[in-house]
Amino acid sequence: MNSVYKALADPTRRKILELLRDRDLSAGEIAAHFDLAKPTLSGHFAVLKSADLIQADKVGTTITYHLNISVLEEALLPLINTFNLTSPNLLFWREDFDEQ
Amino acid sequence: MNSVYKALADPTRRKILELLRDRDLSAGEIAAHFDLAKPTLSGHFAVLKSADLIQADKVGTTITYHLNISVLEEALLPLINTFNLTSPNLLFWREDFDEQ
DNA sequence: TTGCTATTTTGCTAAATACCGAAATAGCTG
DNA sequence: CAGCTATTTCGGTATTTAGCAAAATAGCAA
């Protein structure tokens, strides 16, 4: 998932994801956390959307963004697994589970 | 930390890291895996080095690159922890590191 | 020394990216 | 309808990036 890694390369976008971890936020609420113009943030939303990392839900004139955490997981776990970045027990446990 | 994410944003560099996971490789050996000119690869090595993701050891005329896995860990674990990316069921989605 | 090998540095494009202000879109309300 | 709000799209610039060929560096060996 190259688009996910590209999306994560920018600190503003990582911060947006972090904000959305706590709760869904509108574009304006997110923009309030940054010293950047709204069109700039809108561009970041588009990058995150095209990587499928966030989802937009429009109600009236407000667009609420929601974190798509499973996409982040799907993209990063291959990396984590390739480099054994977590305890190997996890994989062990999973294999045990499989046998049942 | 930002430099690590920037380094990971390019698929060629992710592939280089993946190659170095198995064993240390010289610049030329790495270059043989790609259809890119050597100066281009050399530029990628420089990016990975400045992110401290790899280490260069020169013996004679050969430069051998070594993966600095702890730097990758240190950079990614905050992300993994922030988003609680360790649920074991997701190991089902394991796929080749840079597939698509 | 000369030549060969491994690799980087230089100098240059083309493409991508981040940013902004202004304009456009779209929904709401009086 | 007109005006207000939320957000995006448009058009532009400045910076960064990925790529290459050619030149430079550096070690080795005849």
PDB file of C-alpha atoms (C1' of nucleotides) in Angstrom, chain A residues 26-28 39 42 45 61-63 65, chain D residues 4-11 17-18:
ATOM      1  CA  SER A  26     -15.236  17.973  11.135  1.00  0.00           C
ATOM      2  CA  ALA A  27     -12.868  19.525   8.617  1.00  0.00           C
ATOM      3  CA  GLY A  28     -13.158  22.835  10.437  1.00  0.00           C
ATOM      4  CA  PRO A  39      -7.400  24.649   1.315  1.00  0.00           C
ATOM      5  CA  SER A  42      -8.417  20.059   2.456  1.00  0.00           C
ATOM      6  CA  PHE A  45      -7.768  15.243   3.696  1.00  0.00           C
ATOM      7  CA  THR A  61     -22.751  21.572   5.132  1.00  0.00           C
ATOM      8  CA  THR A  62     -20.451  19.826   7.558  1.00  0.00           C
ATOM      9  CA  ILE A  63     -18.066  17.044   6.585  1.00  0.00           C
ATOM     10  CA  TYR A  65     -13.950  12.702   9.085  1.00  0.00           C
TER      11      TYR A  65
ATOM     12  C1'  DC D   4     -24.228  33.175   5.785  1.00  0.00           C
ATOM     13  C1'  DT D   5     -21.368  29.022   6.785  1.00  0.00           C
ATOM     14  C1'  DA D   6     -18.477  24.947   5.702  1.00  0.00           C
ATOM     15  C1'  DT D   7     -15.667  23.099   2.644  1.00  0.00           C
ATOM     16  C1'  DT D   8     -13.583  22.143  -1.746  1.00  0.00           C
ATOM     17  C1'  DT D   9     -11.629  23.298  -6.290  1.00  0.00           C
ATOM     18  C1'  DC D  10      -8.851  26.285  -9.137  1.00  0.00           C
ATOM     19  C1'  DG D  11      -4.678  28.482 -10.466  1.00  0.00           C
ATOM     20  C1'  DT D  17      12.184  14.475  -5.063  1.00  0.00           C
ATOM     21  C1'  DA D  18      13.547  10.692  -8.249  1.00  0.00           C
TER      22       DA D  18
END
